[in-house]
Tab-separated table of C-alpha atoms and ligand atoms in Angstrom:
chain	number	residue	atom	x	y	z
B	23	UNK	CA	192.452	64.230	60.799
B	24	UNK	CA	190.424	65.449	58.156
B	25	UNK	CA	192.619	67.528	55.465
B	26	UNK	CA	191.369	69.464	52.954
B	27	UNK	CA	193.212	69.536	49.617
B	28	UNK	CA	194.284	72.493	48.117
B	29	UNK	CA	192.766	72.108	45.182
B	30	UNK	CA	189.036	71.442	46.741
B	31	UNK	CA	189.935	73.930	48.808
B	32	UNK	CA	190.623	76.589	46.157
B	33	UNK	CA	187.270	75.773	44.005
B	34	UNK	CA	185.629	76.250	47.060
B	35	UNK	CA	186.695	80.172	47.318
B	36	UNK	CA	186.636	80.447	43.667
B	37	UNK	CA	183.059	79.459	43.284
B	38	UNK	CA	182.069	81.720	46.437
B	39	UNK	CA	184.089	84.387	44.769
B	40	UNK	CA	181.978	83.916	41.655
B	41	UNK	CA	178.400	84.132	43.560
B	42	UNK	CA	179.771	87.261	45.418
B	43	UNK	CA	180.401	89.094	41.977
B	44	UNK	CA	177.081	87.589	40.546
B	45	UNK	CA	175.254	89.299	43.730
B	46	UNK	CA	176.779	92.406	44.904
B	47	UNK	CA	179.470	92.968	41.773
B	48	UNK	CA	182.213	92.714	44.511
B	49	UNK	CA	185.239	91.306	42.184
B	50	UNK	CA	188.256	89.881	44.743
B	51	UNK	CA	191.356	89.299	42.581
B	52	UNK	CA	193.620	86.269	43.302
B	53	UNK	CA	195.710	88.307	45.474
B	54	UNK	CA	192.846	89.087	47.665
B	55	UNK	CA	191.038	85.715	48.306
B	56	UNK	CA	193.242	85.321	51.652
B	57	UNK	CA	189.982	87.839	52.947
B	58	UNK	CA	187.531	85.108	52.474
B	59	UNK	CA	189.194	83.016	54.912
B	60	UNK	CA	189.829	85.716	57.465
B	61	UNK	CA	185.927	87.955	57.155
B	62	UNK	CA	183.862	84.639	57.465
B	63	UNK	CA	185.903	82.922	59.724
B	64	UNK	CA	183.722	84.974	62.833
B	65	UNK	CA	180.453	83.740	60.617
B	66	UNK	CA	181.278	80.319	60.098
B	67	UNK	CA	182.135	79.634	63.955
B	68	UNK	CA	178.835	81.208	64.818
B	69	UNK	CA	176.778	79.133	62.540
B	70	UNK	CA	178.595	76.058	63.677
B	71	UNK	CA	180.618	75.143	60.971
B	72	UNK	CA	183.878	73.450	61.528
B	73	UNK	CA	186.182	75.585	59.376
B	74	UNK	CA	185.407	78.325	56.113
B	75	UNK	CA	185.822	75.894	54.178
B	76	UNK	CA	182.989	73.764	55.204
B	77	UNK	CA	180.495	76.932	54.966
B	78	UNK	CA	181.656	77.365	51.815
B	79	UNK	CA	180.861	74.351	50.520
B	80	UNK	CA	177.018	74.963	51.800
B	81	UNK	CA	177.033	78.225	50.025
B	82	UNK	CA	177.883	76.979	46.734
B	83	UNK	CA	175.780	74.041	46.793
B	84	UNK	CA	172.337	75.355	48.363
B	85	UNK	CA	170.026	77.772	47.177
B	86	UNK	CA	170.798	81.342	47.305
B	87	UNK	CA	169.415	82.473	51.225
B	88	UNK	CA	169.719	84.058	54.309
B	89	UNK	CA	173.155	82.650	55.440
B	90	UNK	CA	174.519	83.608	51.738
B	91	UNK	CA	173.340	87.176	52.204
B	92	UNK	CA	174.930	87.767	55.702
B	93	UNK	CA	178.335	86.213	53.663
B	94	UNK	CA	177.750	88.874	50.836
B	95	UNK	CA	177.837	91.358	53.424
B	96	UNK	CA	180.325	90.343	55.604
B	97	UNK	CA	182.778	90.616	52.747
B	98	UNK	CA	181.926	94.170	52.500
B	99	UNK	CA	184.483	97.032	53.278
B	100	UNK	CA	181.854	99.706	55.532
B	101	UNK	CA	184.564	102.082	55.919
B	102	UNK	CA	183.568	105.694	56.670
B	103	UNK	CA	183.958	108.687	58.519
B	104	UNK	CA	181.959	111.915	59.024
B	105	UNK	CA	182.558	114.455	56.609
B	106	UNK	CA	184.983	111.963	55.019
B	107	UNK	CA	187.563	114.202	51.981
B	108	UNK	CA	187.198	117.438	52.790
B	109	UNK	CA	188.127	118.539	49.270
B	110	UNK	CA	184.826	117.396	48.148
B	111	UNK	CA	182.398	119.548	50.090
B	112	UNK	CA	184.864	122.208	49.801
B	113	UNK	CA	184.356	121.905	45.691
B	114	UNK	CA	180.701	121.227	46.843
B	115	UNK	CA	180.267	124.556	48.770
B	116	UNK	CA	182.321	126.526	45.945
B	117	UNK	CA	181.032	125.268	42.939
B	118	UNK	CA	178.140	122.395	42.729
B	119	UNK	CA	176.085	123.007	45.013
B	120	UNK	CA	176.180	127.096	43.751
B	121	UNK	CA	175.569	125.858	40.363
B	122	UNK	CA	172.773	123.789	40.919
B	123	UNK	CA	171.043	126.302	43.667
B	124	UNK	CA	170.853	128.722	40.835
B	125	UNK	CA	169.598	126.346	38.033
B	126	UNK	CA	166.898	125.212	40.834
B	127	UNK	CA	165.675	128.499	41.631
B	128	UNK	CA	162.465	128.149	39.761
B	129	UNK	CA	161.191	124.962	41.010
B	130	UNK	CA	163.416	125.005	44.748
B	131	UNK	CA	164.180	121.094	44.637
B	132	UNK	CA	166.931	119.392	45.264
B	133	UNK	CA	167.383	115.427	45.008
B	134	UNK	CA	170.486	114.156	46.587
B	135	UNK	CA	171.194	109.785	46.758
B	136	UNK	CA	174.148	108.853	48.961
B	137	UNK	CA	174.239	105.481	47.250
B	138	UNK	CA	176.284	103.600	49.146
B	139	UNK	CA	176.138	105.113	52.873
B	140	UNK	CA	177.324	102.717	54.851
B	141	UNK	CA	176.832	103.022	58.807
B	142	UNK	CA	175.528	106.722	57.496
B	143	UNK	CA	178.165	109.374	58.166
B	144	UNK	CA	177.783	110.255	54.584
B	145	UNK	CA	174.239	111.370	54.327
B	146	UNK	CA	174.362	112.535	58.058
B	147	UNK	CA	177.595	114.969	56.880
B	148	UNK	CA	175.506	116.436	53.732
B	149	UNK	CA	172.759	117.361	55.861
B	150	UNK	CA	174.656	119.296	58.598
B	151	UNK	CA	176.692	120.938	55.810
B	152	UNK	CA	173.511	122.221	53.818
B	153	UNK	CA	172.288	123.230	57.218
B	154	UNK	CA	175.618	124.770	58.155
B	155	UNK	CA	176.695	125.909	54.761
B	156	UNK	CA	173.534	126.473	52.805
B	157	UNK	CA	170.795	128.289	55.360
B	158	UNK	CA	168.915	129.686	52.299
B	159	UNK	CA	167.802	125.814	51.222
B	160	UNK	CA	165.745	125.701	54.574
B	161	UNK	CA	162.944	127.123	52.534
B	162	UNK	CA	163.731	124.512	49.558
B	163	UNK	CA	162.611	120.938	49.614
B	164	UNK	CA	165.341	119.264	49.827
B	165	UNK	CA	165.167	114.792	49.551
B	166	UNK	CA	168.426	112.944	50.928
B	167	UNK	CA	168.052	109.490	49.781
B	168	UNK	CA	170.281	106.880	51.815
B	169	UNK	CA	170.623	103.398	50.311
B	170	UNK	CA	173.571	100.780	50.633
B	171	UNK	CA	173.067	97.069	49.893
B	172	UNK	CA	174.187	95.463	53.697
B	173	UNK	CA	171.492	95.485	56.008
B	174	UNK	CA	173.679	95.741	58.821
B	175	UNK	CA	175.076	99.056	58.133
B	176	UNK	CA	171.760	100.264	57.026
B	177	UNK	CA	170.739	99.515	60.529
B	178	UNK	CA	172.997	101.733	61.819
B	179	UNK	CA	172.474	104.511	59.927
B	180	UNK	CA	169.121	103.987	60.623
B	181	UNK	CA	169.307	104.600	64.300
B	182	UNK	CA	171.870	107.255	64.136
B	183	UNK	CA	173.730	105.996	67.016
B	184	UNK	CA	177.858	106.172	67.334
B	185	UNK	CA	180.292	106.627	69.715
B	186	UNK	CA	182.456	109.316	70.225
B	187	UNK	CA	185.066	108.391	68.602
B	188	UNK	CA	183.295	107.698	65.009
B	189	UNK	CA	181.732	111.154	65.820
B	190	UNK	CA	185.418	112.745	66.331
B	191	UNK	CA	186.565	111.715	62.862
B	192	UNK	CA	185.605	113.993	61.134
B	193	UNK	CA	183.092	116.343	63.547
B	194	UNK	CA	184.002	119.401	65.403
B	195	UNK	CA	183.173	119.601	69.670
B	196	UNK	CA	180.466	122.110	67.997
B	197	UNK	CA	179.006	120.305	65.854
B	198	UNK	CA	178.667	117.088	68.309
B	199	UNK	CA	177.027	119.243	70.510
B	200	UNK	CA	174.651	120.589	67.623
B	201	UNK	CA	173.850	118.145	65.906
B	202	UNK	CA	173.964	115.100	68.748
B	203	UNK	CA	171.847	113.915	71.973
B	204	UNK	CA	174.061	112.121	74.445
B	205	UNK	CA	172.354	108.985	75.267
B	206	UNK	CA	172.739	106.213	78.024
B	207	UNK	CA	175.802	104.362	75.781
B	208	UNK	CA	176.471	106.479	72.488
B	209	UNK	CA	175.346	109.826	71.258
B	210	UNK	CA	172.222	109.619	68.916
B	211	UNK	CA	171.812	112.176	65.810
B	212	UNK	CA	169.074	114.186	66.162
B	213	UNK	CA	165.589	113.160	65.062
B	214	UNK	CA	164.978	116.052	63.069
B	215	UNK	CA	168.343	115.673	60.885
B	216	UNK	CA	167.418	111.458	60.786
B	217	UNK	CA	164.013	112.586	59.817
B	218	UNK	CA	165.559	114.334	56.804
B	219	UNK	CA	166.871	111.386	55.317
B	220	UNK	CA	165.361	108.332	53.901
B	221	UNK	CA	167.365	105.061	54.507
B	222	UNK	CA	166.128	102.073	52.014
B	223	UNK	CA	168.465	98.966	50.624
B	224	UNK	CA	169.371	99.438	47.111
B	225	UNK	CA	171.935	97.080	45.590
B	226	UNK	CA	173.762	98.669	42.743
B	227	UNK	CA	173.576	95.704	40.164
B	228	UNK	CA	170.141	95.332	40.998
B	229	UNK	CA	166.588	97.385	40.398
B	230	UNK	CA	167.005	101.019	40.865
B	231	UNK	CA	164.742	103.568	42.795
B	232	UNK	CA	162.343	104.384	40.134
B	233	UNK	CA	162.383	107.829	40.661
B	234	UNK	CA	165.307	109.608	38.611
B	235	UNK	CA	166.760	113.285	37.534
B	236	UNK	CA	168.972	112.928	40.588
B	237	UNK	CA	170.768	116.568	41.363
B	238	UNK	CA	173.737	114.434	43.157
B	239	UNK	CA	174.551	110.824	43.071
B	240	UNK	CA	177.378	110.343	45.894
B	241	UNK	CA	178.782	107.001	44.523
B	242	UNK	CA	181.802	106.740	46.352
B	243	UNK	CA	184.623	104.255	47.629
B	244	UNK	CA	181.915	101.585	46.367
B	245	UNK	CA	182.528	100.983	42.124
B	246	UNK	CA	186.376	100.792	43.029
B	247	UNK	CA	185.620	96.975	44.173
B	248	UNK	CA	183.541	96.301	41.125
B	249	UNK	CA	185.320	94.670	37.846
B	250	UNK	CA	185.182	97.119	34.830
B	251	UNK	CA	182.472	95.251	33.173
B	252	UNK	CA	180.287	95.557	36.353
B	253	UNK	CA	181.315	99.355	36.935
B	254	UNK	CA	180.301	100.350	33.598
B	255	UNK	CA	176.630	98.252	33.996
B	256	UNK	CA	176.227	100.681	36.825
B	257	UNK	CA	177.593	104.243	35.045
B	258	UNK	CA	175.034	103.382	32.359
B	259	UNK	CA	172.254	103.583	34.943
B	260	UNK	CA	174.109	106.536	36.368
B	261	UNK	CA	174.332	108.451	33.319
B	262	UNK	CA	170.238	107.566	32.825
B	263	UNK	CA	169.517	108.803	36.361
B	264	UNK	CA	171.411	112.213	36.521
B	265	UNK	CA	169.459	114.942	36.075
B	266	UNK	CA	170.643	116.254	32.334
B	267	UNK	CA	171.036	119.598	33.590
B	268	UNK	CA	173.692	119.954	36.122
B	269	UNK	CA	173.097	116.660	37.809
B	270	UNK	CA	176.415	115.450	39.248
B	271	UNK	CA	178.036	111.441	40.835
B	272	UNK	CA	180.741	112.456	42.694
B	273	UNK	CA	183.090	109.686	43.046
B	274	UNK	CA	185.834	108.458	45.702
B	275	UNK	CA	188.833	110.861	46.133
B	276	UNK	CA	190.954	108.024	44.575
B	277	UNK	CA	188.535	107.392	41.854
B	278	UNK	CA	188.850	108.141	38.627
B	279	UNK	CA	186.123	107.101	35.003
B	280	UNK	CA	188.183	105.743	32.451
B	281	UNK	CA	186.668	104.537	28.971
B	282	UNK	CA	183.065	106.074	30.254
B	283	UNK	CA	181.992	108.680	27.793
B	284	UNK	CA	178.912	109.527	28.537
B	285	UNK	CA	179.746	110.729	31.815
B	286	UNK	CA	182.904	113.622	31.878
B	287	UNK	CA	184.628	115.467	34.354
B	288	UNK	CA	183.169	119.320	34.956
B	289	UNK	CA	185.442	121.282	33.836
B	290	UNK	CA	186.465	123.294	37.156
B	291	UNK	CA	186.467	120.726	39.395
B	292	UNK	CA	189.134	117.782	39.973
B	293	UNK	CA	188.906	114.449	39.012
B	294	UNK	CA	185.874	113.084	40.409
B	295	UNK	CA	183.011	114.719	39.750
B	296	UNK	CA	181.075	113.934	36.436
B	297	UNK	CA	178.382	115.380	34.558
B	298	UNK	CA	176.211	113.730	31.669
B	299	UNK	CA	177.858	114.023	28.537
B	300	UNK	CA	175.655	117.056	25.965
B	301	UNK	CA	173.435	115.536	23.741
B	302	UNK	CA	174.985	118.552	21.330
B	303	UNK	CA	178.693	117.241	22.095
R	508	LIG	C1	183.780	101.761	51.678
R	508	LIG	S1	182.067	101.940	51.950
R	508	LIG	C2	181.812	103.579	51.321
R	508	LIG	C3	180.949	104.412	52.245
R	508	LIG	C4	180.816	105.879	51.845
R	508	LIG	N1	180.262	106.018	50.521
R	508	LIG	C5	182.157	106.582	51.931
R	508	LIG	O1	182.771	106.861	50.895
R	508	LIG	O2	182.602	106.855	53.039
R	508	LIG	C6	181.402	100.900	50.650
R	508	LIG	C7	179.924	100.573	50.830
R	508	LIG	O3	179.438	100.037	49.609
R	508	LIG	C8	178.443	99.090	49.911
R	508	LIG	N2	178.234	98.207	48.759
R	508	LIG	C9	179.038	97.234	48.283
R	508	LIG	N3	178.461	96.627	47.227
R	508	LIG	C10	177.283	97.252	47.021
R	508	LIG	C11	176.231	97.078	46.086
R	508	LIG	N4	176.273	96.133	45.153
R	508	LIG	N5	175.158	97.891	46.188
R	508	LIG	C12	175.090	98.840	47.145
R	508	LIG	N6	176.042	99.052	48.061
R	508	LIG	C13	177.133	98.267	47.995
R	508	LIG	C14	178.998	98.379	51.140
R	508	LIG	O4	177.995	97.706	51.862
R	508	LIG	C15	179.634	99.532	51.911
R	508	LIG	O5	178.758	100.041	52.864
């Protein structure tokens, strides 16, 4: 039988590990390279490989391509829910989006990039809580930019299609029946809530949408499985793209910006919402 040594075996994940970073800034730890194994095993058996091991071994000696990509991915954690921490559109319906409604008056814009959405449940949540919450923005023009680097997921979100069970984690009978058309397998979102949303793949460590003076940035449960270095690559960017007055990134409930000065906490709100640092301060 043909046994791979540790050691091969180990340089193998290693060197995978290191093209995963190098792509998507996902950073796996020694203690987590057991996922490798168990998230591609599914891949490698489909493509025909014999074992992880031997698709490795094609990654990291072939040019960057399609079959690297779907690996990228695959190692991915897509968790989400609909309307997922309710403390943050609580703080969202008390203070932010108050804030910002009355520094927009003048021009009645707001910009909002859910920048790592997942299946969608993120930006799908924001716009039935600004319809539910906020009926005075109906008159507003309001831009809900969706981007996440898998494909996959964006898919998803694209079609707006879930089944009940995604749609009862986190959404009321009411609102399934509001905001959702029952069809032949799964219940679809409506096409005038998908319509307000624009889906488009955006990888974090790569070129940004060129537009900036974002009124939100929802950047969250995504920078917590990039390495500091990476994470702070990506804050700069964020700190260029807020808008300087008001703008807010709203991070994961766990999340917290250490070392990061041009980005601080606003003062009422907990932990994870940051503003640009004042040019003044
Ligand atoms: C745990 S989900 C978070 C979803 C949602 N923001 C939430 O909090 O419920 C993390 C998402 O980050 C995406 N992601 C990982 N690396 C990324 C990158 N370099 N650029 C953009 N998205 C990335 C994954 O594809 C995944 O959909």
């Amino acid at each position: 039988m043909n046994r791979i040594k540790p050691d091969s075996q180990l340089k193998a994940v290693t060197d995978f590990l290191a093209q995963l970073r190098k792509h998507i800034g996902l950073s796996f730890g020694a203690e987590k390279r057991y996922l490798v194994e168990s998230r591609l095993s599914p891949l490698a058996q489909k493509a025909g490989f014999t074992n992880v091991h031997d698709l490795l071994i094609q990654l990291n000696t072939s040019v960057v391509g399609e079959l690297h990509w779907q690996c990228f991915e695959t190692m991915t954690t897509q968790e989400t829910q609909f309307f997922r921490d309710g403390f943050f559109f609580e703080t969202l319906r008390k203070e932010i989006l108050p804030a910002l409604i009355q520094k927009r008056q003048g021009e009645k814009k707001l910009k909002i990039w859910s920048a790592a959405v997942s299946t969608g449940q993120e930006a799908y949540s924001l716009a039935i809580f600004l319809e539910e919450q906020f009926p005075e923005l109906k008159s507003w023009k309001i831009q809900i930019l969706a981007t996440d680097v898998s494909d996959k997921a964006l898919q998803v979100a694209q079609r707006g299609e879930y089944e009940i069970q995604d749609l009862e984690r986190g959404l009321s009978p009411a609102q399934i029946t509001r905001f959702f058309t029952k069809g032949p397998v799964d219940f679809q979102i409506a096409p005038w809530l998908r319509e307000a949303i624009q889906f488009q793949k955006i990888n974090l460590i790569s070129a940004w949408p060129a537009e900036s003076s974002w009124d939100l940035i929802l950047m969250r449960n995504v920078l917590i499985y990039f390495d500091q270095s990476t994470k702070n690559k990506v804050l700069e960017k964020v700190s260029q793209a807020l808008a300087a007055d008001e703008g807010t990134l709203v991070l994961g409930s766990s999340e917290t910006l250490i070392d990061f000065p041009k980005l601080v906490r606003r003062s009422a709100a907990r932990g994870f919402f940051y503003q640009r640092q004042s040019v003044e301060a």
